[in-house]
């Protein structure tokens, strides 16, 4: 609330009704992104539902054991906030998750590190935890102490990753993308001189294809 000529006025940050996101940063105002890039521990509202959506899609459409002849490499690409979501997926993929562990490689474009700091424990309609492996007792879901958010795990994520960074990006400063790079073991990095865009030129395409083709 701000005061204009002595009159209180509610500021609702746009309320873009047609906007889409993997999660939001405010429980009431979905368009409030003030905290998005502050590198402050926070809760991502709707993250559990997005994880459930992707998990259910993968469970149905991707085989348990990747068949390179028929399915090739199973990879995820995320742009901007989508790259933040992929950061969470990549962590889960390396923790023995029964579905997300099918993901073999990740591509991050104009991304920044996830700062979700709440246990991901919401149940789905079948009463199974999104992150709980109900078949393998050796795998434990994350807790507030271990990964209340992916940010709490300081071990480099050991999964192949390609990070595409625009040196002229003003929406996601390159320094934030470089912070995401530091979260991964032996990452590949490719920079371009454009801004907050998905590069589609020949060099960009070849870079992505080469990354996907290397064992």
PDB file of C-alpha atoms in Angstrom:
ATOM      1  CA  UNK A   1       0.000   0.000   0.000  1.00  0.00           C
ATOM      2  CA  UNK A   2       1.278   3.460  -0.932  1.00  0.00           C
ATOM      3  CA  UNK A   3      -0.112   6.891  -0.184  1.00  0.00           C
ATOM      4  CA  UNK A   4      -0.993   9.081  -3.185  1.00  0.00           C
ATOM      5  CA  UNK A   5      -2.203  12.610  -2.319  1.00  0.00           C
ATOM      6  CA  UNK A   6      -3.145  11.383   1.117  1.00  0.00           C
ATOM      7  CA  UNK A   7      -5.136   8.415  -0.206  1.00  0.00           C
ATOM      8  CA  UNK A   8      -3.988   4.802   0.370  1.00  0.00           C
ATOM      9  CA  UNK A   9      -3.601   2.881  -2.900  1.00  0.00           C
ATOM     10  CA  UNK A  10      -3.092  -0.889  -3.178  1.00  0.00           C
ATOM     11  CA  UNK A  11      -0.314  -1.901  -5.575  1.00  0.00           C
ATOM     12  CA  UNK A  12      -0.889  -5.411  -6.945  1.00  0.00           C
ATOM     13  CA  UNK A  13       2.080  -5.670  -9.279  1.00  0.00           C
ATOM     14  CA  UNK A  14       0.235  -6.097 -12.527  1.00  0.00           C
ATOM     15  CA  UNK A  15      -1.952  -9.192 -12.052  1.00  0.00           C
ATOM     16  CA  UNK A  16      -1.129 -10.726 -15.421  1.00  0.00           C
ATOM     17  CA  UNK A  17      -3.997 -13.205 -15.604  1.00  0.00           C
ATOM     18  CA  UNK A  18      -2.609 -15.078 -18.625  1.00  0.00           C
ATOM     19  CA  UNK A  19       0.921 -15.436 -17.261  1.00  0.00           C
ATOM     20  CA  UNK A  20       2.354 -18.927 -16.835  1.00  0.00           C
ATOM     21  CA  UNK A  21       5.020 -20.021 -14.376  1.00  0.00           C
ATOM     22  CA  UNK A  22       6.449 -23.149 -12.801  1.00  0.00           C
ATOM     23  CA  UNK A  23       5.937 -21.519  -9.411  1.00  0.00           C
ATOM     24  CA  UNK A  24       5.332 -18.113  -7.873  1.00  0.00           C
ATOM     25  CA  UNK A  25       7.049 -16.152  -5.136  1.00  0.00           C
ATOM     26  CA  UNK A  26       4.026 -14.789  -3.267  1.00  0.00           C
ATOM     27  CA  UNK A  27       1.016 -16.709  -1.881  1.00  0.00           C
ATOM     28  CA  UNK A  28      -1.538 -14.089  -2.935  1.00  0.00           C
ATOM     29  CA  UNK A  29      -0.049 -12.049  -5.793  1.00  0.00           C
ATOM     30  CA  UNK A  30       1.202 -14.465  -8.439  1.00  0.00           C
ATOM     31  CA  UNK A  31       2.754 -11.634 -10.439  1.00  0.00           C
ATOM     32  CA  UNK A  32       4.964 -10.455  -7.558  1.00  0.00           C
ATOM     33  CA  UNK A  33       8.523 -11.382  -8.548  1.00  0.00           C
ATOM     34  CA  UNK A  34      10.355  -8.944  -6.288  1.00  0.00           C
ATOM     35  CA  UNK A  35      12.172 -11.758  -4.460  1.00  0.00           C
ATOM     36  CA  UNK A  36      12.937 -13.850  -7.548  1.00  0.00           C
ATOM     37  CA  UNK A  37      16.606 -12.940  -7.978  1.00  0.00           C
ATOM     38  CA  UNK A  38      17.510 -11.762  -4.492  1.00  0.00           C
ATOM     39  CA  UNK A  39      19.321 -15.038  -3.695  1.00  0.00           C
ATOM     40  CA  UNK A  40      17.296 -15.100  -0.487  1.00  0.00           C
ATOM     41  CA  UNK A  41      15.907 -18.385   0.898  1.00  0.00           C
ATOM     42  CA  UNK A  42      12.182 -18.450   0.177  1.00  0.00           C
ATOM     43  CA  UNK A  43       9.218 -20.663  -0.613  1.00  0.00           C
ATOM     44  CA  UNK A  44       8.262 -21.367  -4.221  1.00  0.00           C
ATOM     45  CA  UNK A  45       4.466 -21.557  -4.260  1.00  0.00           C
ATOM     46  CA  UNK A  46       3.165 -24.166  -6.698  1.00  0.00           C
ATOM     47  CA  UNK A  47       6.497 -25.973  -7.037  1.00  0.00           C
ATOM     48  CA  UNK A  48       5.022 -29.206  -5.703  1.00  0.00           C
ATOM     49  CA  UNK A  49       2.232 -29.161  -8.291  1.00  0.00           C
ATOM     50  CA  UNK A  50       4.705 -28.543 -11.122  1.00  0.00           C
ATOM     51  CA  UNK A  51       6.927 -31.391  -9.953  1.00  0.00           C
ATOM     52  CA  UNK A  52       3.882 -33.642  -9.800  1.00  0.00           C
ATOM     53  CA  UNK A  53       2.871 -32.648 -13.336  1.00  0.00           C
ATOM     54  CA  UNK A  54       6.312 -33.402 -14.773  1.00  0.00           C
ATOM     55  CA  UNK A  55       6.676 -36.590 -12.750  1.00  0.00           C
ATOM     56  CA  UNK A  56       3.339 -37.965 -13.942  1.00  0.00           C
ATOM     57  CA  UNK A  57       4.176 -37.107 -17.577  1.00  0.00           C
ATOM     58  CA  UNK A  58       7.558 -38.811 -17.344  1.00  0.00           C
ATOM     59  CA  UNK A  59       6.112 -41.817 -15.545  1.00  0.00           C
ATOM     60  CA  UNK A  60       3.759 -42.449 -18.464  1.00  0.00           C
ATOM     61  CA  UNK A  61       5.878 -41.387 -21.446  1.00  0.00           C
ATOM     62  CA  UNK A  62       9.484 -42.240 -20.594  1.00  0.00           C
ATOM     63  CA  UNK A  63      10.682 -45.834 -20.119  1.00  0.00           C
ATOM     64  CA  UNK A  64      12.288 -46.886 -16.868  1.00  0.00           C
ATOM     65  CA  UNK A  65      15.504 -47.844 -18.666  1.00  0.00           C
ATOM     66  CA  UNK A  66      16.365 -45.399 -21.465  1.00  0.00           C
ATOM     67  CA  UNK A  67      16.657 -47.126 -24.829  1.00  0.00           C
ATOM     68  CA  UNK A  68      19.165 -45.059 -26.810  1.00  0.00           C
ATOM     69  CA  UNK A  69      18.064 -46.573 -30.115  1.00  0.00           C
ATOM     70  CA  UNK A  70      14.432 -45.578 -29.686  1.00  0.00           C
ATOM     71  CA  UNK A  71      14.549 -42.682 -27.231  1.00  0.00           C
ATOM     72  CA  UNK A  72      18.040 -41.184 -27.419  1.00  0.00           C
ATOM     73  CA  UNK A  73      19.217 -39.035 -24.543  1.00  0.00           C
ATOM     74  CA  UNK A  74      16.621 -37.965 -22.000  1.00  0.00           C
ATOM     75  CA  UNK A  75      17.343 -34.335 -21.201  1.00  0.00           C
ATOM     76  CA  UNK A  76      15.562 -31.298 -19.817  1.00  0.00           C
ATOM     77  CA  UNK A  77      15.982 -27.724 -21.043  1.00  0.00           C
ATOM     78  CA  UNK A  78      14.945 -24.748 -18.956  1.00  0.00           C
ATOM     79  CA  UNK A  79      14.926 -21.052 -19.843  1.00  0.00           C
ATOM     80  CA  UNK A  80      14.897 -18.312 -17.184  1.00  0.00           C
ATOM     81  CA  UNK A  81      12.565 -19.514 -14.395  1.00  0.00           C
ATOM     82  CA  UNK A  82      12.392 -22.830 -16.220  1.00  0.00           C
ATOM     83  CA  UNK A  83      16.120 -23.178 -15.575  1.00  0.00           C
ATOM     84  CA  UNK A  84      15.487 -22.632 -11.861  1.00  0.00           C
ATOM     85  CA  UNK A  85      12.924 -25.437 -11.997  1.00  0.00           C
ATOM     86  CA  UNK A  86      15.478 -27.625 -13.799  1.00  0.00           C
ATOM     87  CA  UNK A  87      17.958 -26.933 -11.000  1.00  0.00           C
ATOM     88  CA  UNK A  88      15.515 -28.593  -8.608  1.00  0.00           C
ATOM     89  CA  UNK A  89      14.915 -31.445 -11.081  1.00  0.00           C
ATOM     90  CA  UNK A  90      18.652 -31.999 -11.488  1.00  0.00           C
ATOM     91  CA  UNK A  91      19.120 -32.295  -7.739  1.00  0.00           C
ATOM     92  CA  UNK A  92      16.268 -34.779  -7.473  1.00  0.00           C
ATOM     93  CA  UNK A  93      17.631 -36.723 -10.454  1.00  0.00           C
ATOM     94  CA  UNK A  94      20.888 -37.349  -8.587  1.00  0.00           C
ATOM     95  CA  UNK A  95      19.213 -38.372  -5.328  1.00  0.00           C
ATOM     96  CA  UNK A  96      17.759 -41.648  -6.599  1.00  0.00           C
ATOM     97  CA  UNK A  97      14.255 -40.371  -7.337  1.00  0.00           C
ATOM     98  CA  UNK A  98      12.412 -43.208  -9.112  1.00  0.00           C
ATOM     99  CA  UNK A  99      11.160 -40.990 -11.958  1.00  0.00           C
ATOM    100  CA  UNK A 100      13.364 -37.900 -12.170  1.00  0.00           C
ATOM    101  CA  UNK A 101      16.498 -40.065 -12.191  1.00  0.00           C
ATOM    102  CA  UNK A 102      15.550 -40.954 -15.781  1.00  0.00           C
ATOM    103  CA  UNK A 103      16.821 -37.485 -16.726  1.00  0.00           C
ATOM    104  CA  UNK A 104      20.391 -37.793 -17.964  1.00  0.00           C
ATOM    105  CA  UNK A 105      21.375 -34.247 -18.939  1.00  0.00           C
ATOM    106  CA  UNK A 106      20.278 -30.663 -18.324  1.00  0.00           C
ATOM    107  CA  UNK A 107      20.476 -27.485 -20.395  1.00  0.00           C
ATOM    108  CA  UNK A 108      20.126 -24.156 -18.592  1.00  0.00           C
ATOM    109  CA  UNK A 109      19.537 -20.970 -20.567  1.00  0.00           C
ATOM    110  CA  UNK A 110      19.550 -17.579 -18.821  1.00  0.00           C
ATOM    111  CA  UNK A 111      19.084 -19.418 -15.539  1.00  0.00           C
ATOM    112  CA  UNK A 112      19.711 -18.666 -11.895  1.00  0.00           C
ATOM    113  CA  UNK A 113      20.014 -20.875  -8.834  1.00  0.00           C
ATOM    114  CA  UNK A 114      16.978 -22.210  -6.984  1.00  0.00           C
ATOM    115  CA  UNK A 115      16.431 -20.779  -3.503  1.00  0.00           C
ATOM    116  CA  UNK A 116      13.409 -22.840  -2.443  1.00  0.00           C
ATOM    117  CA  UNK A 117      13.727 -23.428   1.290  1.00  0.00           C
ATOM    118  CA  UNK A 118      10.708 -25.541   2.207  1.00  0.00           C
ATOM    119  CA  UNK A 119      10.565 -29.368   2.230  1.00  0.00           C
ATOM    120  CA  UNK A 120       8.957 -30.713  -0.953  1.00  0.00           C
ATOM    121  CA  UNK A 121       6.534 -33.161   0.653  1.00  0.00           C
ATOM    122  CA  UNK A 122       3.056 -32.549  -0.776  1.00  0.00           C
ATOM    123  CA  UNK A 123       1.068 -35.710  -1.524  1.00  0.00           C
ATOM    124  CA  UNK A 124      -0.582 -36.462  -4.828  1.00  0.00           C
ATOM    125  CA  UNK A 125      -4.000 -38.000  -5.438  1.00  0.00           C
ATOM    126  CA  UNK A 126      -2.580 -41.494  -4.882  1.00  0.00           C
ATOM    127  CA  UNK A 127      -1.170 -40.370  -1.530  1.00  0.00           C
ATOM    128  CA  UNK A 128       2.424 -40.815  -2.698  1.00  0.00           C
ATOM    129  CA  UNK A 129       4.967 -38.129  -1.936  1.00  0.00           C
ATOM    130  CA  UNK A 130       6.282 -36.286  -4.972  1.00  0.00           C
ATOM    131  CA  UNK A 131       9.839 -37.013  -3.910  1.00  0.00           C
ATOM    132  CA  UNK A 132       9.343 -40.237  -2.000  1.00  0.00           C
ATOM    133  CA  UNK A 133      10.426 -43.521  -3.551  1.00  0.00           C
ATOM    134  CA  UNK A 134       7.758 -45.859  -2.246  1.00  0.00           C
ATOM    135  CA  UNK A 135       9.511 -48.915  -3.714  1.00  0.00           C
ATOM    136  CA  UNK A 136      13.133 -48.354  -2.664  1.00  0.00           C
ATOM    137  CA  UNK A 137      13.577 -47.993   1.064  1.00  0.00           C
ATOM    138  CA  UNK A 138      17.199 -46.896   0.679  1.00  0.00           C
ATOM    139  CA  UNK A 139      16.101 -43.561  -0.754  1.00  0.00           C
ATOM    140  CA  UNK A 140      14.889 -40.907   1.676  1.00  0.00           C
ATOM    141  CA  UNK A 141      12.941 -37.755   0.783  1.00  0.00           C
ATOM    142  CA  UNK A 142      14.611 -34.418   1.505  1.00  0.00           C
ATOM    143  CA  UNK A 143      14.061 -32.752   4.835  1.00  0.00           C
ATOM    144  CA  UNK A 144      14.367 -29.177   6.050  1.00  0.00           C
ATOM    145  CA  UNK A 145      17.795 -30.059   7.438  1.00  0.00           C
ATOM    146  CA  UNK A 146      19.196 -31.631   4.265  1.00  0.00           C
ATOM    147  CA  UNK A 147      17.369 -29.848   1.466  1.00  0.00           C
ATOM    148  CA  UNK A 148      14.579 -27.769   2.859  1.00  0.00           C
ATOM    149  CA  UNK A 149      15.474 -26.201  -0.440  1.00  0.00           C
ATOM    150  CA  UNK A 150      17.963 -27.344  -3.047  1.00  0.00           C
ATOM    151  CA  UNK A 151      20.065 -24.373  -1.882  1.00  0.00           C
ATOM    152  CA  UNK A 152      20.901 -26.198   1.364  1.00  0.00           C
ATOM    153  CA  UNK A 153      22.872 -28.928  -0.383  1.00  0.00           C
ATOM    154  CA  UNK A 154      26.375 -27.589  -1.001  1.00  0.00           C
ATOM    155  CA  UNK A 155      27.574 -30.660  -2.893  1.00  0.00           C
ATOM    156  CA  UNK A 156      28.085 -30.037  -6.597  1.00  0.00           C
ATOM    157  CA  UNK A 157      25.385 -31.806  -8.606  1.00  0.00           C
ATOM    158  CA  UNK A 158      27.082 -34.597 -10.533  1.00  0.00           C
ATOM    159  CA  UNK A 159      25.082 -34.690 -13.751  1.00  0.00           C
ATOM    160  CA  UNK A 160      26.041 -33.386 -17.220  1.00  0.00           C
ATOM    161  CA  UNK A 161      24.947 -29.780 -17.604  1.00  0.00           C
ATOM    162  CA  UNK A 162      25.209 -27.121 -20.310  1.00  0.00           C
ATOM    163  CA  UNK A 163      24.804 -23.499 -19.256  1.00  0.00           C
ATOM    164  CA  UNK A 164      24.005 -20.933 -21.954  1.00  0.00           C
ATOM    165  CA  UNK A 165      24.605 -17.366 -20.811  1.00  0.00           C
ATOM    166  CA  UNK A 166      23.855 -14.108 -22.627  1.00  0.00           C
ATOM    167  CA  UNK A 167      26.502 -11.531 -21.782  1.00  0.00           C
ATOM    168  CA  UNK A 168      23.994  -8.751 -22.552  1.00  0.00           C
ATOM    169  CA  UNK A 169      21.182 -10.283 -20.485  1.00  0.00           C
ATOM    170  CA  UNK A 170      19.603  -7.595 -18.302  1.00  0.00           C
ATOM    171  CA  UNK A 171      16.708  -9.770 -17.069  1.00  0.00           C
ATOM    172  CA  UNK A 172      18.978 -12.403 -15.539  1.00  0.00           C
ATOM    173  CA  UNK A 173      22.443 -10.904 -15.001  1.00  0.00           C
ATOM    174  CA  UNK A 174      25.269 -13.217 -16.105  1.00  0.00           C
ATOM    175  CA  UNK A 175      26.613 -13.234 -12.542  1.00  0.00           C
ATOM    176  CA  UNK A 176      23.456 -15.054 -11.398  1.00  0.00           C
ATOM    177  CA  UNK A 177      23.804 -17.597 -14.204  1.00  0.00           C
ATOM    178  CA  UNK A 178      27.419 -18.135 -13.192  1.00  0.00           C
ATOM    179  CA  UNK A 179      26.262 -18.803  -9.626  1.00  0.00           C
ATOM    180  CA  UNK A 180      24.036 -21.576 -11.020  1.00  0.00           C
ATOM    181  CA  UNK A 181      27.032 -22.950 -12.950  1.00  0.00           C
ATOM    182  CA  UNK A 182      28.918 -23.286  -9.658  1.00  0.00           C
ATOM    183  CA  UNK A 183      26.244 -25.684  -8.356  1.00  0.00           C
ATOM    184  CA  UNK A 184      27.279 -28.392 -10.855  1.00  0.00           C
ATOM    185  CA  UNK A 185      30.225 -30.734 -11.181  1.00  0.00           C
ATOM    186  CA  UNK A 186      32.235 -30.306 -14.391  1.00  0.00           C
ATOM    187  CA  UNK A 187      29.654 -28.064 -16.134  1.00  0.00           C
ATOM    188  CA  UNK A 188      29.844 -26.967 -19.771  1.00  0.00           C
ATOM    189  CA  UNK A 189      29.359 -23.247 -20.417  1.00  0.00           C
ATOM    190  CA  UNK A 190      28.647 -21.419 -23.662  1.00  0.00           C
ATOM    191  CA  UNK A 191      28.187 -17.656 -23.844  1.00  0.00           C
ATOM    192  CA  UNK A 192      26.673 -15.460 -26.529  1.00  0.00           C
ATOM    193  CA  UNK A 193      26.485 -11.686 -26.893  1.00  0.00           C
ATOM    194  CA  UNK A 194      22.681 -11.446 -26.895  1.00  0.00           C
ATOM    195  CA  UNK A 195      20.294 -10.730 -24.049  1.00  0.00           C
ATOM    196  CA  UNK A 196      17.450 -12.673 -22.433  1.00  0.00           C
ATOM    197  CA  UNK A 197      16.707 -14.879 -25.440  1.00  0.00           C
ATOM    198  CA  UNK A 198      16.948 -18.450 -26.643  1.00  0.00           C
ATOM    199  CA  UNK A 199      19.792 -18.317 -29.183  1.00  0.00           C
ATOM    200  CA  UNK A 200      18.845 -20.109 -32.396  1.00  0.00           C
ATOM    201  CA  UNK A 201      21.798 -19.516 -34.688  1.00  0.00           C
ATOM    202  CA  UNK A 202      23.969 -22.275 -36.126  1.00  0.00           C
ATOM    203  CA  UNK A 203      26.612 -22.100 -33.401  1.00  0.00           C
ATOM    204  CA  UNK A 204      23.998 -22.320 -30.646  1.00  0.00           C
ATOM    205  CA  UNK A 205      22.290 -25.279 -32.291  1.00  0.00           C
ATOM    206  CA  UNK A 206      25.572 -27.103 -32.806  1.00  0.00           C
ATOM    207  CA  UNK A 207      26.569 -26.449 -29.189  1.00  0.00           C
ATOM    208  CA  UNK A 208      23.364 -27.999 -27.880  1.00  0.00           C
ATOM    209  CA  UNK A 209      23.495 -30.958 -30.277  1.00  0.00           C
ATOM    210  CA  UNK A 210      27.128 -31.673 -29.435  1.00  0.00           C
ATOM    211  CA  UNK A 211      26.330 -31.608 -25.725  1.00  0.00           C
ATOM    212  CA  UNK A 212      23.454 -34.050 -26.187  1.00  0.00           C
ATOM    213  CA  UNK A 213      25.479 -36.418 -28.362  1.00  0.00           C
ATOM    214  CA  UNK A 214      28.491 -36.780 -26.074  1.00  0.00           C
ATOM    215  CA  UNK A 215      28.342 -39.786 -23.726  1.00  0.00           C
TER     216      UNK A 215
END
